[in-house]
mmCIF file of N, CA and C in Angstrom:
data_model
loop_
_atom_site.group_PDB
_atom_site.id
_atom_site.type_symbol
_atom_site.label_atom_id
_atom_site.label_comp_id
_atom_site.label_asym_id
_atom_site.label_seq_id
_atom_site.Cartn_x
_atom_site.Cartn_y
_atom_site.Cartn_z
ATOM 1 N N MET A 1 -4.603 7.858 18.378
ATOM 2 C CA MET A 1 -4.038 6.483 17.743
ATOM 3 C C MET A 1 -3.888 6.647 16.668
ATOM 4 N N VAL A 2 -2.227 6.372 16.376
ATOM 5 C CA VAL A 2 -1.783 5.977 15.315
ATOM 6 C C VAL A 2 -2.748 5.490 13.412
ATOM 7 N N GLU A 3 -2.406 6.987 12.302
ATOM 8 C CA GLU A 3 -2.956 5.948 11.219
ATOM 9 C C GLU A 3 -1.962 6.047 10.648
ATOM 10 N N ASN A 4 -1.321 4.388 9.327
ATOM 11 C CA ASN A 4 -0.488 4.867 8.523
ATOM 12 C C ASN A 4 -1.459 4.992 7.578
ATOM 13 N N VAL A 5 -1.193 5.820 6.148
ATOM 14 C CA VAL A 5 -1.705 5.854 4.597
ATOM 15 C C VAL A 5 -1.003 4.981 4.217
ATOM 16 N N LEU A 6 -1.036 4.196 3.280
ATOM 17 C CA LEU A 6 -0.786 3.088 2.019
ATOM 18 C C LEU A 6 -1.266 3.323 1.016
ATOM 19 N N TRP A 7 -0.419 4.102 -0.178
ATOM 20 C CA TRP A 7 -1.336 3.867 -1.128
ATOM 21 C C TRP A 7 -0.496 3.537 -2.521
ATOM 22 N N PRO A 8 -1.170 3.084 -3.100
ATOM 23 C CA PRO A 8 -0.772 2.369 -3.952
ATOM 24 C C PRO A 8 0.522 2.266 -4.927
ATOM 25 N N ALA A 9 0.688 3.694 -4.867
ATOM 26 C CA ALA A 9 2.318 4.062 -5.700
ATOM 27 C C ALA A 9 3.133 3.070 -4.939
ATOM 28 N N TYR A 10 2.908 3.071 -3.836
ATOM 29 C CA TYR A 10 4.001 1.874 -2.920
ATOM 30 C C TYR A 10 4.485 0.972 -3.426
ATOM 31 N N PHE A 11 3.740 -0.324 -3.336
ATOM 32 C CA PHE A 11 3.204 -1.699 -4.158
ATOM 33 C C PHE A 11 3.703 -1.248 -5.924
ATOM 34 N N ASP A 12 3.772 -0.319 -6.987
ATOM 35 C CA ASP A 12 2.917 -0.788 -7.871
ATOM 36 C C ASP A 12 5.085 -0.224 -8.649
ATOM 37 N N ALA A 13 4.284 -2.390 -9.645
ATOM 38 C CA ALA A 13 6.674 -2.339 -10.407
ATOM 39 C C ALA A 13 6.864 -1.130 -11.474
ATOM 40 N N ASP A 14 5.212 -0.829 -11.844
ATOM 41 C CA ASP A 14 5.914 0.900 -12.508
ATOM 42 C C ASP A 14 6.402 0.980 -12.537
ATOM 43 N N LEU A 15 6.024 2.157 -10.658
ATOM 44 C CA LEU A 15 7.347 2.524 -10.313
ATOM 45 C C LEU A 15 8.059 2.688 -10.192
ATOM 46 N N THR A 16 9.065 4.275 -10.100
ATOM 47 C CA THR A 16 10.714 3.838 -9.219
ATOM 48 C C THR A 16 10.768 4.861 -8.056
ATOM 49 N N ARG A 17 12.027 3.845 -7.430
ATOM 50 C CA ARG A 17 11.765 4.339 -6.060
ATOM 51 C C ARG A 17 11.294 6.226 -5.505
ATOM 52 N N SER A 18 12.135 6.885 -6.839
ATOM 53 C CA SER A 18 11.926 8.653 -7.061
ATOM 54 C C SER A 18 10.232 9.020 -7.495
ATOM 55 N N GLU A 19 9.782 7.786 -8.031
ATOM 56 C CA GLU A 19 8.497 7.850 -8.376
ATOM 57 C C GLU A 19 7.136 7.056 -7.607
ATOM 58 N N GLY A 20 7.733 7.235 -5.584
ATOM 59 C CA GLY A 20 6.688 6.695 -4.766
ATOM 60 C C GLY A 20 6.533 4.761 -4.762
ATOM 61 N N ARG A 21 7.731 3.924 -5.094
ATOM 62 C CA ARG A 21 7.136 3.335 -5.403
ATOM 63 C C ARG A 21 8.053 2.766 -4.004
ATOM 64 N N ARG A 22 8.219 1.643 -3.099
ATOM 65 C CA ARG A 22 8.500 2.045 -1.155
ATOM 66 C C ARG A 22 8.880 0.531 -0.956
ATOM 67 N N VAL A 23 9.029 -0.836 -1.543
ATOM 68 C CA VAL A 23 8.562 -1.706 -1.456
ATOM 69 C C VAL A 23 10.205 -2.048 -2.985
ATOM 70 N N ALA A 24 11.253 -2.726 -3.135
ATOM 71 C CA ALA A 24 11.958 -3.368 -4.075
ATOM 72 C C ALA A 24 10.678 -3.796 -4.846
ATOM 73 N N THR A 25 11.800 -4.068 -5.258
ATOM 74 C CA THR A 25 10.937 -4.621 -6.860
ATOM 75 C C THR A 25 10.393 -6.613 -6.971
ATOM 76 N N ASP A 26 11.615 -7.203 -6.402
ATOM 77 C CA ASP A 26 10.930 -8.562 -6.039
ATOM 78 C C ASP A 26 9.103 -8.442 -5.548
ATOM 79 N N LEU A 27 8.863 -7.607 -4.975
ATOM 80 C CA LEU A 27 7.506 -7.737 -3.697
ATOM 81 C C LEU A 27 7.192 -6.894 -4.466
ATOM 82 N N ALA A 28 7.214 -5.689 -5.700
ATOM 83 C CA ALA A 28 6.285 -5.018 -6.130
ATOM 84 C C ALA A 28 5.411 -5.671 -6.972
ATOM 85 N N VAL A 29 3.893 -5.190 -7.263
ATOM 86 C CA VAL A 29 3.677 -6.104 -8.140
ATOM 87 C C VAL A 29 2.917 -5.121 -9.256
ATOM 88 N N ASP A 30 2.129 -5.280 -10.736
ATOM 89 C CA ASP A 30 1.779 -4.763 -11.545
ATOM 90 C C ASP A 30 0.314 -3.873 -10.505
ATOM 91 N N GLU A 31 -0.458 -2.812 -10.872
ATOM 92 C CA GLU A 31 -1.225 -1.960 -10.625
ATOM 93 C C GLU A 31 -2.519 -2.895 -10.012
ATOM 94 N N PRO A 32 -1.417 -2.219 -7.977
ATOM 95 C CA PRO A 32 -2.132 -3.216 -7.198
ATOM 96 C C PRO A 32 -3.391 -1.516 -6.858
ATOM 97 N N ALA A 33 -4.337 -2.505 -6.318
ATOM 98 C CA ALA A 33 -5.328 -2.591 -6.377
ATOM 99 C C ALA A 33 -5.866 -1.674 -4.352
ATOM 100 N N VAL A 34 -6.253 -0.730 -4.142
ATOM 101 C CA VAL A 34 -6.750 -0.239 -2.353
ATOM 102 C C VAL A 34 -7.581 -1.185 -2.098
ATOM 103 N N ASP A 35 -8.240 -2.768 -3.244
ATOM 104 C CA ASP A 35 -8.729 -4.159 -1.817
ATOM 105 C C ASP A 35 -7.933 -5.082 -1.357
ATOM 106 N N GLU A 36 -6.546 -5.003 -2.710
ATOM 107 C CA GLU A 36 -5.487 -5.995 -2.626
ATOM 108 C C GLU A 36 -4.615 -5.941 -1.172
ATOM 109 N N ILE A 37 -5.597 -3.817 -1.159
ATOM 110 C CA ILE A 37 -2.961 -3.423 -0.097
ATOM 111 C C ILE A 37 -4.353 -4.326 1.216
ATOM 112 N N ALA A 38 -5.525 -3.941 1.030
ATOM 113 C CA ALA A 38 -6.851 -3.900 2.633
ATOM 114 C C ALA A 38 -6.978 -5.552 3.050
ATOM 115 N N THR A 39 -7.167 -6.318 1.899
ATOM 116 C CA THR A 39 -6.484 -7.983 2.780
ATOM 117 C C THR A 39 -5.755 -8.081 3.434
ATOM 118 N N ALA A 40 -4.179 -7.445 2.889
ATOM 119 C CA ALA A 40 -3.435 -7.342 2.922
ATOM 120 C C ALA A 40 -3.243 -7.379 4.185
ATOM 121 N N VAL A 41 -4.093 -5.744 4.797
ATOM 122 C CA VAL A 41 -3.538 -5.208 5.634
ATOM 123 C C VAL A 41 -4.405 -6.329 6.350
ATOM 124 N N GLN A 42 -5.688 -6.771 5.855
ATOM 125 C CA GLN A 42 -6.382 -7.820 7.202
ATOM 126 C C GLN A 42 -5.406 -8.990 8.132
ATOM 127 N N GLN A 43 -4.652 -9.917 6.768
ATOM 128 C CA GLN A 43 -3.909 -10.302 6.776
ATOM 129 C C GLN A 43 -2.968 -10.140 7.443
ATOM 130 N N ILE A 44 -2.586 -8.747 8.384
ATOM 131 C CA ILE A 44 -1.450 -8.642 8.879
ATOM 132 C C ILE A 44 -2.236 -8.714 10.179
ATOM 133 N N GLY A 45 -3.220 -8.510 10.735
ATOM 134 C CA GLY A 45 -4.314 -7.931 11.678
ATOM 135 C C GLY A 45 -4.232 -7.277 12.154
ATOM 136 N N TYR A 46 -3.918 -5.342 11.426
ATOM 137 C CA TYR A 46 -4.528 -4.104 11.752
ATOM 138 C C TYR A 46 -5.862 -4.508 10.545
ATOM 139 N N ASP A 47 -6.448 -3.055 11.533
ATOM 140 C CA ASP A 47 -7.757 -2.929 10.420
ATOM 141 C C ASP A 47 -7.749 -1.772 8.748
ATOM 142 N N ALA A 48 -8.204 -2.384 8.586
ATOM 143 C CA ALA A 48 -8.245 -0.987 6.414
ATOM 144 C C ALA A 48 -9.636 -0.363 6.196
ATOM 145 N N VAL A 49 -9.540 0.605 5.890
ATOM 146 C CA VAL A 49 -9.741 1.750 6.284
ATOM 147 C C VAL A 49 -9.825 1.314 4.070
ATOM 148 N N ILE A 50 -10.467 1.455 3.809
ATOM 149 C CA ILE A 50 -10.661 1.850 1.810
ATOM 150 C C ILE A 50 -11.124 3.828 1.932
ATOM 151 N N GLU A 51 -10.103 4.408 1.361
ATOM 152 C CA GLU A 51 -10.954 5.521 0.435
ATOM 153 C C GLU A 51 -10.329 5.983 -0.300
ATOM 154 N N ARG A 52 -11.747 5.648 -1.047
ATOM 155 C CA ARG A 52 -11.106 5.350 -3.456
ATOM 156 C C ARG A 52 -11.240 7.148 -3.443
ATOM 157 N N ASP A 53 -11.830 7.799 -2.856
ATOM 158 C CA ASP A 53 -11.685 9.109 -3.674
ATOM 159 C C ASP A 53 -10.489 10.015 -3.571
ATOM 160 N N LYS A 54 -9.044 9.127 -3.292
ATOM 161 C CA LYS A 54 -7.937 10.179 -2.658
ATOM 162 C C LYS A 54 -7.040 9.980 -4.241
ATOM 163 N N THR A 55 -5.944 10.612 -4.067
ATOM 164 C CA THR A 55 -4.753 11.040 -4.905
ATOM 165 C C THR A 55 -3.796 10.889 -4.330
ATOM 166 N N TYR A 56 -3.021 10.029 -4.676
ATOM 167 C CA TYR A 56 -1.651 10.311 -3.978
ATOM 168 C C TYR A 56 -0.685 11.421 -4.654
ATOM 169 N N PRO A 57 -0.291 11.852 -3.948
ATOM 170 C CA PRO A 57 0.682 13.692 -4.335
ATOM 171 C C PRO A 57 0.960 13.969 -5.921
ATOM 172 N N ARG A 58 1.295 12.002 -5.528
ATOM 173 C CA ARG A 58 2.995 12.912 -7.118
ATOM 174 C C ARG A 58 1.802 11.887 -8.081
ATOM 175 N N ALA A 59 0.958 12.188 -8.077
ATOM 176 C CA ALA A 59 0.126 11.286 -9.402
ATOM 177 C C ALA A 59 -0.935 11.781 -10.618
ATOM 178 N N VAL A 60 -1.801 11.504 -11.552
ATOM 179 C CA VAL A 60 -2.764 12.593 -11.826
ATOM 180 C C VAL A 60 -4.208 11.376 -12.158
ATOM 181 N N GLU A 61 -4.242 9.841 -11.573
ATOM 182 C CA GLU A 61 -5.536 9.368 -11.113
ATOM 183 C C GLU A 61 -5.111 8.964 -10.211
ATOM 184 N N THR A 62 -6.285 9.013 -10.030
ATOM 185 C CA THR A 62 -7.146 8.392 -8.306
ATOM 186 C C THR A 62 -7.138 7.530 -8.304
ATOM 187 N N ARG A 63 -6.652 6.246 -7.575
ATOM 188 C CA ARG A 63 -6.547 5.675 -6.748
ATOM 189 C C ARG A 63 -6.559 4.690 -5.994
ATOM 190 N N GLY A 64 -7.176 6.153 -4.818
ATOM 191 C CA GLY A 64 -7.133 5.112 -3.257
ATOM 192 C C GLY A 64 -6.392 5.051 -2.779
ATOM 193 N N ARG A 65 -5.715 5.460 -1.412
ATOM 194 C CA ARG A 65 -5.987 4.625 -0.717
ATOM 195 C C ARG A 65 -6.242 3.954 0.834
ATOM 196 N N VAL A 66 -5.136 3.520 1.579
ATOM 197 C CA VAL A 66 -5.572 2.387 2.710
ATOM 198 C C VAL A 66 -5.165 2.963 3.590
ATOM 199 N N LEU A 67 -5.754 3.138 4.970
ATOM 200 C CA LEU A 67 -5.694 4.153 5.963
ATOM 201 C C LEU A 67 -5.510 2.660 6.741
ATOM 202 N N VAL A 68 -4.438 2.834 7.674
ATOM 203 C CA VAL A 68 -4.003 2.077 8.738
ATOM 204 C C VAL A 68 -4.137 1.891 9.450
ATOM 205 N N THR A 69 -5.532 1.823 10.989
ATOM 206 C CA THR A 69 -4.857 2.163 12.187
ATOM 207 C C THR A 69 -4.828 0.985 13.235
ATOM 208 N N GLY A 70 -3.837 1.094 14.331
ATOM 209 C CA GLY A 70 -3.873 0.644 15.415
ATOM 210 C C GLY A 70 -2.101 -0.246 15.246
ATOM 211 N N ALA A 71 -2.029 0.457 13.934
ATOM 212 C CA ALA A 71 -0.267 -0.505 13.691
ATOM 213 C C ALA A 71 1.059 -0.223 14.638
ATOM 214 N N GLU A 72 1.289 -1.021 15.621
ATOM 215 C CA GLU A 72 2.506 -0.666 16.683
ATOM 216 C C GLU A 72 3.574 -1.390 14.984
ATOM 217 N N ASP A 73 3.841 -1.223 14.004
ATOM 218 C CA ASP A 73 4.693 -1.516 13.857
ATOM 219 C C ASP A 73 5.357 0.102 13.060
ATOM 220 N N THR A 74 6.854 -0.273 12.509
ATOM 221 C CA THR A 74 7.182 0.939 11.605
ATOM 222 C C THR A 74 5.990 0.775 10.527
ATOM 223 N N LYS A 75 5.844 2.142 9.990
ATOM 224 C CA LYS A 75 5.668 2.516 8.576
ATOM 225 C C LYS A 75 6.314 1.438 7.443
ATOM 226 N N ASN A 76 7.519 1.720 7.858
ATOM 227 C CA ASN A 76 8.005 0.653 6.467
ATOM 228 C C ASN A 76 8.235 -0.563 7.295
ATOM 229 N N ASP A 77 8.127 -1.254 8.906
ATOM 230 C CA ASP A 77 8.319 -2.546 8.656
ATOM 231 C C ASP A 77 6.564 -3.014 7.913
ATOM 232 N N LEU A 78 5.591 -1.850 8.394
ATOM 233 C CA LEU A 78 4.568 -2.790 6.999
ATOM 234 C C LEU A 78 4.179 -2.284 5.928
ATOM 235 N N VAL A 79 4.924 -1.537 5.606
ATOM 236 C CA VAL A 79 4.121 -1.751 3.644
ATOM 237 C C VAL A 79 5.752 -3.439 3.268
ATOM 238 N N GLN A 80 6.596 -2.653 4.043
ATOM 239 C CA GLN A 80 7.558 -4.400 3.773
ATOM 240 C C GLN A 80 6.235 -5.509 3.679
ATOM 241 N N ALA A 81 5.682 -5.804 4.506
ATOM 242 C CA ALA A 81 5.350 -6.384 5.320
ATOM 243 C C ALA A 81 3.693 -7.089 4.498
ATOM 244 N N VAL A 82 3.328 -6.080 3.858
ATOM 245 C CA VAL A 82 1.959 -5.677 2.666
ATOM 246 C C VAL A 82 2.404 -5.625 1.949
ATOM 247 N N GLY A 83 3.693 -6.008 1.236
ATOM 248 C CA GLY A 83 4.613 -6.025 -0.197
ATOM 249 C C GLY A 83 4.255 -7.657 -0.458
ATOM 250 N N ALA A 84 4.898 -8.043 0.841
ATOM 251 C CA ALA A 84 5.238 -8.798 0.604
ATOM 252 C C ALA A 84 3.727 -10.415 0.381
ATOM 253 N N TYR A 85 2.925 -9.791 1.289
ATOM 254 C CA TYR A 85 0.677 -10.127 1.338
ATOM 255 C C TYR A 85 0.377 -9.373 -0.358
ATOM 256 N N LEU A 86 1.305 -9.016 -0.182
ATOM 257 C CA LEU A 86 0.037 -8.850 -2.380
ATOM 258 C C LEU A 86 1.125 -10.467 -2.911
ATOM 259 N N GLY A 87 2.339 -10.631 -3.255
ATOM 260 C CA GLY A 87 3.053 -11.655 -4.145
ATOM 261 C C GLY A 87 1.990 -11.971 -3.755
ATOM 262 N N VAL A 88 1.793 -12.360 -2.052
ATOM 263 C CA VAL A 88 1.174 -13.927 -1.514
ATOM 264 C C VAL A 88 -0.271 -14.329 -2.705
ATOM 265 N N LEU A 89 -1.538 -12.967 -2.536
ATOM 266 C CA LEU A 89 -2.579 -12.295 -2.773
ATOM 267 C C LEU A 89 -2.731 -12.737 -4.342
ATOM 268 N N ARG A 90 -1.368 -12.474 -4.890
ATOM 269 C CA ARG A 90 -1.357 -12.310 -6.634
ATOM 270 C C ARG A 90 -1.407 -13.936 -7.220
ATOM 271 N N GLU A 91 -0.974 -14.551 -6.385
ATOM 272 C CA GLU A 91 0.003 -15.987 -7.029
ATOM 273 C C GLU A 91 -1.159 -17.847 -7.862
#
């Protein structure tokens, strides 16, 4: 089974693409939390496991990560879908 790792940096509006953001600025949010990302993953229909003690390799502070299991989409499609849901959750 394929596991995809989603880091909060992928969705952080304060970061540039070279710093780790993977979504367009209109889909990015300020300081995304792993709980929000996990909720968005579950809204899409996949299982999410939160690991709070992990640090993104390009970051200094520990923000955690979300493991997505059973995703049939490509990682890029998954990241874009989660980014779209994060915007909806913040409204």
